[in-house]
């Protein structure tokens, strides 16, 4: 059992990750690749990925066994972009690197490359960073829009929990294996672990590839996180043969409105002015189309200072990208306010 101990200050510092975390998805997807070929969700993706294996996979699997401990340094806090996050991996403190890889070696043995990484060999560390980047670009990026849709659907539900019942309701609903018994969040876990937050708060990270139970870090001096399964509807990453095409979307919504939806979905957030500039229409027309899409539950809008930002809902993004929605989530129209803001990780994939 994992016990996460909160103070009143910690409850005010619970955050929800704004998007999929690339290194956590990377690590947990490697667990899935090393897991069962018959997995109900990951099996088809695993078979498709291993049919044309990227050379980065065999290298990274040395550090990410499908069961048991995986080093904490592989999942630093998300940076401004993937490159800065990987830079944090490659520049990790050498004493920490040796200690964490010693734990891994005690569990599963040590390869020559692992030994070089543990020693902080510059060439080996560059190879690690390059392999992580290549894996993300060649393996994960192909399905990133679907990963993002699943995580966004889960995040939207938790935001609704927060608005309806505050942070305690949010904590109590994140997963069936999690119970909020104030002031402790109790998580079913394969080992006994206590995490005392000490005023640092907790970052909740919904993850597509997290499976079975939530996971956290070994080192409780690191920024506290709880990564938990987001894929409640068992959505697959493999291609949907029934996916629609752009012409079908235009027939459904009209050519201009479909173009507005695609423009919003392609961004992490855009304004009416941005839509107007990119599509060559008036600001008034962009605003009118956005209002209709918002009323249909395909986009949401929030006001920041004097500007309204539009983002696609999971349903809107799925329509724009021609895939199946991660969840048929309907959000009423209107402008949404911005929400306020170890023991070894044994069996942390359980695939």
Coordinates of C-alpha atoms in Angstrom, one line a residue:
X1 CA 0.0 0.0 0.0
X2 CA 1.2 3.5 -0.9
X3 CA 0.2 6.2 1.6
X4 CA 0.6 9.8 0.5
X5 CA 0.4 12.2 3.4
X6 CA -1.2 15.6 2.9
X7 CA -1.1 18.8 4.9
X8 CA -3.6 21.6 4.4
X9 CA -0.9 23.4 2.4
X10 CA -0.5 20.3 0.2
X11 CA -4.2 20.2 -0.6
X12 CA -3.9 23.7 -2.0
X13 CA -1.0 22.5 -4.2
X14 CA -2.5 19.6 -6.0
X15 CA -2.0 20.0 -9.8
X16 CA -3.2 18.1 -12.8
X17 CA -0.7 17.7 -15.7
X18 CA -1.9 19.8 -18.6
X19 CA -1.0 17.3 -21.3
X20 CA 0.5 13.8 -21.7
X21 CA 4.0 13.7 -20.2
X22 CA 6.3 12.5 -23.0
X23 CA 8.9 10.7 -20.8
X24 CA 6.3 8.9 -18.6
X25 CA 4.5 7.8 -21.8
X26 CA 7.8 6.7 -23.2
X27 CA 8.8 4.7 -20.1
X28 CA 5.4 3.1 -19.6
X29 CA 5.1 2.2 -23.3
X30 CA 8.5 0.5 -23.1
X31 CA 7.0 -1.6 -20.3
X32 CA 4.1 -2.4 -22.6
X33 CA 6.5 -3.5 -25.4
X34 CA 8.2 -5.9 -23.0
X35 CA 4.9 -7.2 -21.8
X36 CA 2.3 -9.7 -23.0
X37 CA 1.6 -9.9 -26.8
X38 CA -2.0 -10.7 -26.0
X39 CA -2.7 -7.6 -23.9
X40 CA -6.2 -6.4 -24.5
X41 CA -5.2 -2.8 -25.2
X42 CA -1.5 -2.8 -26.0
X43 CA -1.3 -6.1 -27.9
X44 CA -2.2 -4.7 -31.4
X45 CA 0.0 -1.7 -30.9
X46 CA 2.9 -3.8 -29.6
X47 CA 2.6 -6.1 -32.7
X48 CA 2.5 -3.2 -35.1
X49 CA 5.5 -1.5 -33.4
X50 CA 7.7 -4.6 -33.2
X51 CA 6.9 -5.5 -36.8
X52 CA 9.4 -2.9 -37.9
X53 CA 11.5 -2.4 -34.7
X54 CA 13.3 0.9 -34.3
X55 CA 16.9 0.3 -33.0
X56 CA 16.2 2.6 -30.1
X57 CA 13.8 0.0 -28.6
X58 CA 16.4 -2.7 -27.7
X59 CA 18.7 -0.1 -26.1
X60 CA 15.9 1.5 -24.0
X61 CA 14.5 -1.8 -22.9
X62 CA 17.7 -2.4 -21.0
X63 CA 16.7 0.4 -18.6
X64 CA 12.9 -0.3 -18.7
X65 CA 12.0 -3.9 -17.9
X66 CA 8.3 -4.7 -18.1
X67 CA 8.1 -5.5 -14.4
X68 CA 10.0 -4.2 -11.4
X69 CA 12.1 -1.1 -10.9
X70 CA 12.8 1.5 -13.5
X71 CA 15.2 4.3 -12.7
X72 CA 13.7 7.6 -11.6
X73 CA 16.1 9.7 -13.7
X74 CA 14.3 8.6 -16.8
X75 CA 11.2 10.6 -15.9
X76 CA 12.3 14.1 -14.9
X77 CA 9.7 16.9 -14.6
X78 CA 8.5 17.9 -18.0
X79 CA 10.4 20.8 -19.5
X80 CA 9.2 23.4 -22.0
X81 CA 9.8 20.8 -24.8
X82 CA 11.0 17.3 -25.4
X83 CA 14.6 18.4 -26.0
X84 CA 14.9 20.2 -22.7
X85 CA 13.4 17.2 -20.8
X86 CA 15.9 14.9 -22.5
X87 CA 18.7 17.3 -21.6
X88 CA 17.7 16.8 -17.9
X89 CA 18.0 13.1 -18.4
X90 CA 21.4 13.3 -19.9
X91 CA 22.8 15.8 -17.3
X92 CA 21.5 13.9 -14.2
X93 CA 23.8 13.9 -11.2
X94 CA 26.4 11.1 -11.6
X95 CA 26.1 9.9 -8.0
X96 CA 22.3 9.6 -8.5
X97 CA 22.9 7.8 -11.8
X98 CA 25.1 5.2 -10.2
X99 CA 22.8 4.6 -7.3
X100 CA 19.7 4.1 -9.4
X101 CA 21.4 1.9 -12.0
X102 CA 22.8 -0.2 -9.1
X103 CA 19.3 -0.9 -8.0
X104 CA 18.3 -1.9 -11.5
X105 CA 21.4 -4.1 -11.9
X106 CA 20.6 -5.8 -8.6
X107 CA 17.2 -6.7 -10.0
X108 CA 18.1 -7.9 -13.5
X109 CA 21.8 -7.8 -14.1
X110 CA 24.0 -5.3 -15.9
X111 CA 24.8 -5.0 -19.6
X112 CA 28.0 -3.4 -20.8
X113 CA 26.1 -0.4 -22.1
X114 CA 24.3 0.0 -18.7
X115 CA 27.7 -0.1 -17.0
X116 CA 28.9 2.8 -19.3
X117 CA 25.8 4.8 -18.5
X118 CA 26.2 4.2 -14.8
X119 CA 29.8 5.5 -15.1
X120 CA 28.5 8.7 -16.7
X121 CA 30.3 8.0 -20.0
X122 CA 29.6 11.0 -22.3
X123 CA 29.1 8.9 -25.4
X124 CA 26.8 6.5 -23.7
X125 CA 24.7 9.3 -22.3
X126 CA 24.4 10.9 -25.7
X127 CA 23.3 7.6 -27.1
X128 CA 20.6 7.4 -24.4
X129 CA 19.3 10.9 -25.2
X130 CA 19.4 10.1 -28.9
X131 CA 17.6 6.8 -28.4
X132 CA 14.8 8.5 -26.3
X133 CA 14.4 11.2 -28.9
X134 CA 14.3 8.7 -31.8
X135 CA 11.8 6.5 -29.9
X136 CA 9.5 9.3 -29.3
X137 CA 9.7 10.5 -32.9
X138 CA 9.5 7.2 -34.6
X139 CA 7.2 5.2 -32.3
X140 CA 5.1 7.4 -30.1
X141 CA 4.5 10.4 -32.3
X142 CA 2.6 8.3 -34.8
X143 CA -0.1 7.8 -32.2
X144 CA 0.4 10.9 -30.1
X145 CA -2.9 12.5 -31.2
X146 CA -4.8 9.5 -29.8
X147 CA -2.7 9.4 -26.6
X148 CA -3.4 13.1 -26.2
X149 CA -7.2 12.6 -26.8
X150 CA -7.4 9.9 -24.1
X151 CA -5.5 12.0 -21.6
X152 CA -7.5 15.1 -22.4
X153 CA -10.8 13.3 -21.9
X154 CA -9.6 12.0 -18.5
X155 CA -8.3 15.5 -17.6
X156 CA -11.7 17.1 -18.5
X157 CA -13.5 14.6 -16.2
X158 CA -11.2 15.4 -13.3
X159 CA -11.6 19.1 -13.8
X160 CA -15.3 18.6 -13.6
X161 CA -14.8 16.7 -10.3
X162 CA -12.8 19.6 -9.0
X163 CA -15.4 22.2 -9.9
X164 CA -18.2 20.0 -8.5
X165 CA -16.6 18.9 -5.2
X166 CA -13.1 20.4 -4.8
X167 CA -9.7 18.8 -4.6
X168 CA -11.0 16.0 -2.3
X169 CA -13.5 14.8 -4.8
X170 CA -10.8 14.9 -7.5
X171 CA -8.5 12.8 -5.4
X172 CA -11.2 10.3 -4.5
X173 CA -12.2 9.7 -8.2
X174 CA -8.8 9.3 -10.0
X175 CA -8.8 5.5 -9.9
X176 CA -10.6 2.6 -8.3
X177 CA -7.5 1.5 -6.5
X178 CA -7.2 5.0 -4.8
X179 CA -9.0 6.1 -1.7
X180 CA -9.0 9.5 -0.1
X181 CA -9.1 9.0 3.7
X182 CA -8.1 12.5 5.0
X183 CA -5.4 13.4 5.4
X184 CA -4.0 10.4 3.5
X185 CA -4.4 9.3 -0.1
X186 CA -4.2 5.5 -0.1
X187 CA -3.2 3.7 -3.2
X188 CA -3.2 -0.1 -3.7
X189 CA 0.5 -0.8 -4.3
X190 CA 2.7 -4.0 -4.5
X191 CA 5.0 -2.7 -1.7
X192 CA 4.6 -0.5 1.4
X193 CA 5.6 3.1 0.8
X194 CA 5.0 6.3 2.6
X195 CA 5.3 9.6 0.7
X196 CA 5.1 12.7 3.0
X197 CA 4.5 15.7 0.8
X198 CA 5.9 18.3 3.2
X199 CA 4.1 21.3 1.6
X200 CA 5.3 20.4 -1.9
X201 CA 1.8 19.4 -3.2
X202 CA 1.3 16.6 -5.7
X203 CA 1.3 16.5 -9.5
X204 CA -1.3 14.1 -10.9
X205 CA -0.3 12.8 -14.3
X206 CA -3.0 10.8 -16.3
X207 CA -1.2 8.4 -18.6
X208 CA -2.3 6.3 -21.6
X209 CA 0.3 3.7 -21.1
X210 CA 0.0 3.4 -17.3
X211 CA -1.9 0.2 -16.7
X212 CA -3.4 -1.6 -13.7
X213 CA -2.4 0.7 -10.9
X214 CA -1.0 4.2 -10.3
X215 CA 2.8 4.5 -9.9
X216 CA 5.1 7.0 -8.3
X217 CA 8.9 7.6 -7.9
X218 CA 11.3 5.8 -5.6
X219 CA 13.1 8.9 -4.3
X220 CA 10.7 10.9 -2.1
X221 CA 13.1 13.9 -2.2
X222 CA 12.1 14.3 -5.9
X223 CA 9.1 16.4 -6.9
X224 CA 6.1 14.3 -5.8
X225 CA 4.0 12.8 -8.7
X226 CA 1.3 10.2 -9.0
X227 CA 1.0 8.7 -12.5
X228 CA -2.4 7.0 -13.0
X229 CA -4.2 5.1 -15.8
X230 CA -6.2 7.5 -18.1
X231 CA -7.5 5.0 -20.6
X232 CA -10.8 4.1 -18.8
X233 CA -12.5 3.2 -22.1
X234 CA -9.8 0.9 -23.3
X235 CA -9.1 2.9 -26.5
X236 CA -6.6 1.4 -29.0
X237 CA -3.8 3.2 -30.7
X238 CA -3.9 1.2 -33.9
X239 CA -5.6 2.7 -36.9
X240 CA -9.3 2.7 -37.1
X241 CA -10.4 1.4 -40.5
X242 CA -13.6 3.4 -40.2
X243 CA -11.8 6.7 -39.9
X244 CA -13.3 9.6 -41.8
X245 CA -11.6 11.8 -44.4
X246 CA -11.5 15.6 -44.6
X247 CA -14.2 15.7 -47.3
X248 CA -16.6 13.8 -45.1
X249 CA -15.9 16.3 -42.3
X250 CA -16.6 19.2 -44.7
X251 CA -19.9 17.6 -45.7
X252 CA -20.9 17.2 -42.1
X253 CA -20.0 20.7 -40.9
X254 CA -19.6 22.8 -44.0
X255 CA -16.2 23.5 -45.6
X256 CA -15.5 26.7 -43.6
X257 CA -16.6 25.5 -40.2
X258 CA -14.7 22.2 -40.8
X259 CA -11.6 24.3 -41.5
X260 CA -12.1 26.2 -38.3
X261 CA -12.3 23.0 -36.3
X262 CA -9.2 21.6 -37.9
X263 CA -7.3 24.9 -37.2
X264 CA -8.3 24.8 -33.5
X265 CA -7.5 21.1 -33.2
X266 CA -4.1 21.5 -34.8
X267 CA -3.0 24.0 -32.1
X268 CA -2.6 23.8 -28.4
X269 CA -4.9 26.8 -28.2
X270 CA -5.7 29.7 -30.6
X271 CA -7.7 32.9 -30.6
X272 CA -10.4 34.2 -32.9
X273 CA -7.8 36.5 -34.4
X274 CA -5.4 33.6 -35.0
X275 CA -8.2 31.7 -36.8
X276 CA -9.1 34.7 -38.9
X277 CA -5.4 35.2 -40.0
X278 CA -4.7 31.6 -40.8
X279 CA -8.0 31.0 -42.7
X280 CA -8.3 34.4 -44.4
X281 CA -11.7 35.4 -42.9
X282 CA -13.0 38.2 -40.8
X283 CA -12.7 38.2 -37.0
X284 CA -16.5 38.3 -36.8
X285 CA -16.9 35.2 -39.0
X286 CA -14.2 33.3 -37.0
X287 CA -16.0 34.2 -33.8
X288 CA -19.4 33.0 -35.2
X289 CA -18.0 29.7 -36.3
X290 CA -16.3 29.2 -33.0
X291 CA -19.5 29.9 -31.1
X292 CA -21.3 27.2 -33.1
X293 CA -18.5 24.6 -32.6
X294 CA -18.5 25.5 -28.8
X295 CA -22.3 24.9 -28.6
X296 CA -21.9 21.6 -30.3
X297 CA -19.3 20.5 -27.7
X298 CA -16.4 20.4 -30.3
X299 CA -14.3 23.1 -28.7
X300 CA -14.1 24.9 -25.4
X301 CA -13.2 28.5 -24.8
X302 CA -11.6 30.2 -21.8
X303 CA -10.9 33.9 -21.2
X304 CA -7.4 34.9 -20.3
X305 CA -7.2 38.6 -19.5
X306 CA -8.9 40.2 -22.6
X307 CA -8.4 37.3 -24.9
X308 CA -10.6 34.2 -25.5
X309 CA -8.6 31.1 -26.3
X310 CA -10.2 28.1 -28.1
X311 CA -9.1 24.5 -27.7
X312 CA -10.7 21.3 -29.2
X313 CA -12.5 18.9 -27.0
X314 CA -11.5 15.2 -27.3
X315 CA -14.6 14.7 -29.5
X316 CA -13.7 17.7 -31.7
X317 CA -10.1 16.6 -32.0
X318 CA -11.1 13.1 -33.0
X319 CA -13.5 14.5 -35.7
X320 CA -10.8 16.8 -37.0
X321 CA -8.2 14.1 -37.1
X322 CA -10.5 11.5 -38.6
X323 CA -10.2 9.1 -35.6
X324 CA -12.6 7.6 -33.1
X325 CA -13.2 9.9 -30.1
X326 CA -11.4 8.8 -26.9
X327 CA -14.7 9.6 -25.1
X328 CA -17.9 11.0 -26.3
X329 CA -17.6 13.9 -23.9
X330 CA -20.1 16.7 -24.1
X331 CA -19.3 20.0 -22.5
X332 CA -21.9 22.8 -22.4
X333 CA -21.2 25.9 -24.3
X334 CA -19.7 29.0 -22.6
X335 CA -16.4 30.4 -21.6
X336 CA -14.7 28.1 -19.0
X337 CA -12.6 29.7 -16.2
X338 CA -9.0 28.6 -15.9
X339 CA -8.9 25.9 -13.1
X340 CA -6.9 26.8 -10.0
X341 CA -4.0 25.9 -10.0
X342 CA 9.7 4.8 -2.8
X343 CA 10.2 2.0 -2.6
X344 CA 11.3 0.6 -5.9
X345 CA 8.5 1.0 -8.5
X346 CA 7.8 -2.7 -8.4
X347 CA 5.5 -4.0 -11.1
X348 CA 4.8 -0.5 -12.2
X349 CA 3.6 -1.6 -15.6
X350 CA 1.8 -4.8 -14.7
X351 CA 1.2 -5.6 -18.3

